[in-house]
PDB file of C-alpha atoms in Angstrom:
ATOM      1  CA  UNK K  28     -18.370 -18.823  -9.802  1.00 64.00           C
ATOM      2  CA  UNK K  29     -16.599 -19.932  -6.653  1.00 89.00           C
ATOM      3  CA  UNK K  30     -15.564 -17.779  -3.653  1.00 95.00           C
ATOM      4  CA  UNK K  31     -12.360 -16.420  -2.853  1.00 96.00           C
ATOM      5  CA  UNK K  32     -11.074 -15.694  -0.059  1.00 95.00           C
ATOM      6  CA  UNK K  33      -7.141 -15.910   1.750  1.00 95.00           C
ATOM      7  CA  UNK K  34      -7.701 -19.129   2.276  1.00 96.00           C
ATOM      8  CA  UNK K  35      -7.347 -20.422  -1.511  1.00 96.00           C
ATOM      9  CA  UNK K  36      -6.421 -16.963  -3.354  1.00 97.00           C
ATOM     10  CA  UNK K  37      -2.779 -16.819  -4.653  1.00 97.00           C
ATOM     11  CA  UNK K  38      -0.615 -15.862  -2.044  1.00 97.00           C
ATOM     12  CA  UNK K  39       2.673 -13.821  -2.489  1.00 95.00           C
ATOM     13  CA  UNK K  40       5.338 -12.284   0.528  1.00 94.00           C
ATOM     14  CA  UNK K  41       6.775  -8.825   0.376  1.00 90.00           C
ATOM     15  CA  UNK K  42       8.754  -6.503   2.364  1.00 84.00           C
ATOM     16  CA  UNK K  43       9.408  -6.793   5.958  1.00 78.00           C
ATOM     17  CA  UNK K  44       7.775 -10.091   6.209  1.00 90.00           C
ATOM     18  CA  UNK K  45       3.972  -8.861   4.596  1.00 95.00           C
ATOM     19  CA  UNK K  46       1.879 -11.029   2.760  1.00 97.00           C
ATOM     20  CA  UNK K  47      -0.555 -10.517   0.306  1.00 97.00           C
ATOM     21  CA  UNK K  48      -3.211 -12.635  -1.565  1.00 98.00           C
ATOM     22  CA  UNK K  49      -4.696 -11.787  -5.286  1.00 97.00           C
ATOM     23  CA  UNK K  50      -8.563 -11.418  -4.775  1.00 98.00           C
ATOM     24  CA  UNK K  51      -8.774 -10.096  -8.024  1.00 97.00           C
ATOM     25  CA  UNK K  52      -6.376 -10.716 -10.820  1.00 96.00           C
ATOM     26  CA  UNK K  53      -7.107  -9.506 -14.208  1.00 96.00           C
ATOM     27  CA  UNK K  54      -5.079  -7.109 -16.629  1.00 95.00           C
ATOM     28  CA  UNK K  55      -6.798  -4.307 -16.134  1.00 97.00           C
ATOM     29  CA  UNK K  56      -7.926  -4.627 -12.185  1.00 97.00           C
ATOM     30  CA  UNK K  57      -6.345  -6.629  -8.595  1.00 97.00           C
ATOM     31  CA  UNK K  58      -8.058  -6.415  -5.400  1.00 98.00           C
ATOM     32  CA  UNK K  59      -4.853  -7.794  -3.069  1.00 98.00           C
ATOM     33  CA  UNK K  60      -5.490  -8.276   0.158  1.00 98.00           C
ATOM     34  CA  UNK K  61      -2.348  -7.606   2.504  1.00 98.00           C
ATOM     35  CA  UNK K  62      -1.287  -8.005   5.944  1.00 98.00           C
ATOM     36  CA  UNK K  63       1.314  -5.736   7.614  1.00 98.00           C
ATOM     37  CA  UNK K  64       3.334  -7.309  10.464  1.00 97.00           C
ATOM     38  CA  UNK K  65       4.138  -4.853  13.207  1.00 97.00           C
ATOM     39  CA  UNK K  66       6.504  -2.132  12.714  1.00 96.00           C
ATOM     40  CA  UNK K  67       7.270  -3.126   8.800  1.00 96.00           C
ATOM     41  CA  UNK K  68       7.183  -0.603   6.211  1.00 94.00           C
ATOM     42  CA  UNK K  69       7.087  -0.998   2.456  1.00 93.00           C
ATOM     43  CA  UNK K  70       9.875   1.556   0.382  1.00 93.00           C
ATOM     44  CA  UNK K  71       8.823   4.704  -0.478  1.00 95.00           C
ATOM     45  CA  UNK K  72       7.609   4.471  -4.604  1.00 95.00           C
ATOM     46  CA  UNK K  73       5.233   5.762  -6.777  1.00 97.00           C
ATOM     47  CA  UNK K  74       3.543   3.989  -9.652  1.00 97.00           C
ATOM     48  CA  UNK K  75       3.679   5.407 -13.643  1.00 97.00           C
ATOM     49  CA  UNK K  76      -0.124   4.499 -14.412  1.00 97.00           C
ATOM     50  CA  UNK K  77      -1.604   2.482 -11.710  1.00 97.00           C
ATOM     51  CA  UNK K  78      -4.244   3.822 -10.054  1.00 98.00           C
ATOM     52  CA  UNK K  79      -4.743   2.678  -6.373  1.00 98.00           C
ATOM     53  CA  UNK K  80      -7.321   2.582  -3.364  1.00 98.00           C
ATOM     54  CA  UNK K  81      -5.995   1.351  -0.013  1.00 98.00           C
ATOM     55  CA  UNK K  82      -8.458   0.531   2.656  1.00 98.00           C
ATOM     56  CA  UNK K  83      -8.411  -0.610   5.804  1.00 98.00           C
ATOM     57  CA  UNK K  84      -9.918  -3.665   7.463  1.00 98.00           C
ATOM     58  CA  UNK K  85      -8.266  -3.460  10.547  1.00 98.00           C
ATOM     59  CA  UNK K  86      -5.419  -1.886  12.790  1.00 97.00           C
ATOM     60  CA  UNK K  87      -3.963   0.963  11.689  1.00 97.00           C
ATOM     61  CA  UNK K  88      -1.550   2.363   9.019  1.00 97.00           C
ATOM     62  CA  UNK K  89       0.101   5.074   8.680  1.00 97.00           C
ATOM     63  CA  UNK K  90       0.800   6.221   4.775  1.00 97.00           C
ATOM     64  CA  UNK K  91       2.570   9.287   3.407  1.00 96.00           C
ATOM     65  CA  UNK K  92       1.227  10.206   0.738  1.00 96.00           C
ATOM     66  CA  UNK K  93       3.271  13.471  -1.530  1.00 93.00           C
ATOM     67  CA  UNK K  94       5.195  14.051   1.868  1.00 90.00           C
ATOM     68  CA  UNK K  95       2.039  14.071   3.988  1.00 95.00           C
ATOM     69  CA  UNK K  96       1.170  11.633   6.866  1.00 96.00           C
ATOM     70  CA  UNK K  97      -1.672  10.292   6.986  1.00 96.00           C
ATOM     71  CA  UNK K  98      -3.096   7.663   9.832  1.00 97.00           C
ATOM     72  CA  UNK K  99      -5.814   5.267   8.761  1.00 97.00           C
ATOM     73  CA  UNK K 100      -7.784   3.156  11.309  1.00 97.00           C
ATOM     74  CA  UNK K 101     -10.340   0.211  10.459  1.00 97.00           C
ATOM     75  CA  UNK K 102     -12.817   0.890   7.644  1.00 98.00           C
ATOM     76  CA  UNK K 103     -11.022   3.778   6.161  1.00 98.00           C
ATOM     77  CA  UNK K 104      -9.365   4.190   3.090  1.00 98.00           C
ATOM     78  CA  UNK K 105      -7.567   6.750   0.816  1.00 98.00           C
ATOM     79  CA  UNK K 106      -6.904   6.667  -2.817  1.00 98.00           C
ATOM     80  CA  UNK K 107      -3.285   7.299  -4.443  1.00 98.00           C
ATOM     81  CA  UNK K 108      -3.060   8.513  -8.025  1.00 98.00           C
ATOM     82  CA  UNK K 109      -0.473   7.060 -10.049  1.00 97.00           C
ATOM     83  CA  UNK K 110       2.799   9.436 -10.143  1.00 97.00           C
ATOM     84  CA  UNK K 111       2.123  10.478  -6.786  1.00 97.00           C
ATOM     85  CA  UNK K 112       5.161   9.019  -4.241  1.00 97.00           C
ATOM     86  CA  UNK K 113       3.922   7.194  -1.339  1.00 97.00           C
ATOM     87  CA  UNK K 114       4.585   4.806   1.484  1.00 96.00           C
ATOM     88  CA  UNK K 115       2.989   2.388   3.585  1.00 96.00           C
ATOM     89  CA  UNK K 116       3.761   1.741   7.288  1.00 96.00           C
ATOM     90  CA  UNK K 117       3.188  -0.259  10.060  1.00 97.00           C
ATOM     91  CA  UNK K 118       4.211   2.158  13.344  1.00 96.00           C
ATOM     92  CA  UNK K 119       1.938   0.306  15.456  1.00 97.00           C
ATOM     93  CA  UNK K 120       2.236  -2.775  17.859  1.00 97.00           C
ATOM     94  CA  UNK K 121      -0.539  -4.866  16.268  1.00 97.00           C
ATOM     95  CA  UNK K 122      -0.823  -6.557  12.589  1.00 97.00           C
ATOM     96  CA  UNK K 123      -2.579  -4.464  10.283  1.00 98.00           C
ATOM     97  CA  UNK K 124      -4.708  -5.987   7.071  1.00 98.00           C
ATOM     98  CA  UNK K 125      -6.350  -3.721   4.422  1.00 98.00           C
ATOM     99  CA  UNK K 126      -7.432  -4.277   0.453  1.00 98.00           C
ATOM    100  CA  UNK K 127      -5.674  -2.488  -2.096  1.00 98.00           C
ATOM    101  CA  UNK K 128      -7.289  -2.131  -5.277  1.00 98.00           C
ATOM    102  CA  UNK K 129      -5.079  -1.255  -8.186  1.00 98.00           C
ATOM    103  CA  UNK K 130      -6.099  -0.202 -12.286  1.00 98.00           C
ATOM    104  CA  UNK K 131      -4.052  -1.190 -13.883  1.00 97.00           C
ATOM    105  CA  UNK K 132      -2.256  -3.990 -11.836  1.00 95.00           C
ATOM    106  CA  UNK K 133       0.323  -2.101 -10.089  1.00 93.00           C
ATOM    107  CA  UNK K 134       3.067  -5.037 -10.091  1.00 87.00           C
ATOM    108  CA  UNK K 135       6.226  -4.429 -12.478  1.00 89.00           C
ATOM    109  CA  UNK K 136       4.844  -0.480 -12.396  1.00 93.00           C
ATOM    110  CA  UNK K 137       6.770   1.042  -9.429  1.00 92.00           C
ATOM    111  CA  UNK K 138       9.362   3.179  -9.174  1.00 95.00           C
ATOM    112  CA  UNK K 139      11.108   3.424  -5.770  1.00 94.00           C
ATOM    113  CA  UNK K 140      12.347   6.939  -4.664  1.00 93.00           C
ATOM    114  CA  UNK K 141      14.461   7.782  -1.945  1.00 83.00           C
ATOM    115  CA  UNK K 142      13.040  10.812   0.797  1.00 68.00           C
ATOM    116  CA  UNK K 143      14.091  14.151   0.293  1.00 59.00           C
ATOM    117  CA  UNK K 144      14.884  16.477   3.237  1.00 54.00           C
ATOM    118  CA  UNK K 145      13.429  20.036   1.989  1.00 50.00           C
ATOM    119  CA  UNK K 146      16.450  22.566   2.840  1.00 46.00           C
ATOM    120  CA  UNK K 147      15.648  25.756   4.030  1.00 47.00           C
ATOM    121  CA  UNK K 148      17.560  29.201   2.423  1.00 46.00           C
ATOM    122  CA  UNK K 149      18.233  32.001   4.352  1.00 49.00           C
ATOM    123  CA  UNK K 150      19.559  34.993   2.382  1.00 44.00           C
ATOM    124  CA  UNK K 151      21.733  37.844   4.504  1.00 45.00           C
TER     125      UNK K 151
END
């Protein structure tokens, strides 16, 4: 068994310039590690079946999660069941690097969704 690390793991760029390496890569787990540039963002989605735990190894992230925004600093995480909508971002001045565990692999399983303003009625 050898060790991995982001040094000789398969590396991939997304988004706004982000980069993320397969720790794990099987069909029915990943372990990615990603890095977040400053100020990028990934789109809003949500995933049909995969399953995902975000956790962060440093800086800090801010990820809305069903509409709600939540702020992550170093060694915290949050997990995101699949269906539920949510976003990634970046809103801070420093690089930001955090796993994300998926089951199953969440590539080629996201749906992107746009952000709906809630509209308030008023009846007379």
């Amino acid at each position: 068994m050898s060790k991995i690390s982001t040094l000789n793991a398969e590396h991939y760029q997304w988004g706004d310039a982000c980069d993320g390496w397969y720790l794990l890569k099987q069909d029915d787990l990943s372990i990615i590690h990603e890095k977040m540039p400053p100020q990028s963002a990934e789109v809003r989605h949500y995933h049909v079946f995969s399953h995902q735990f975000f956790f962060l190894l440093n800086g800090e992230l801010l990820i809305e999660k069903d509409g709600e925004e939540i702020i992550l600093g170093a060694h915290q995480g949050i997990e995101i069941p699949a269906g539920t909508t949510h976003q990634v971002r970046n809103e801070s001045d420093h690089p930001a690097e955090f796993l994300v565990t998926s089951q199953p692999p969440a590539h080629g399983d996201r749906v992107v969704v746009k952000k709906v303003k809630s509209i308030s009625t008023v009846t007379l």
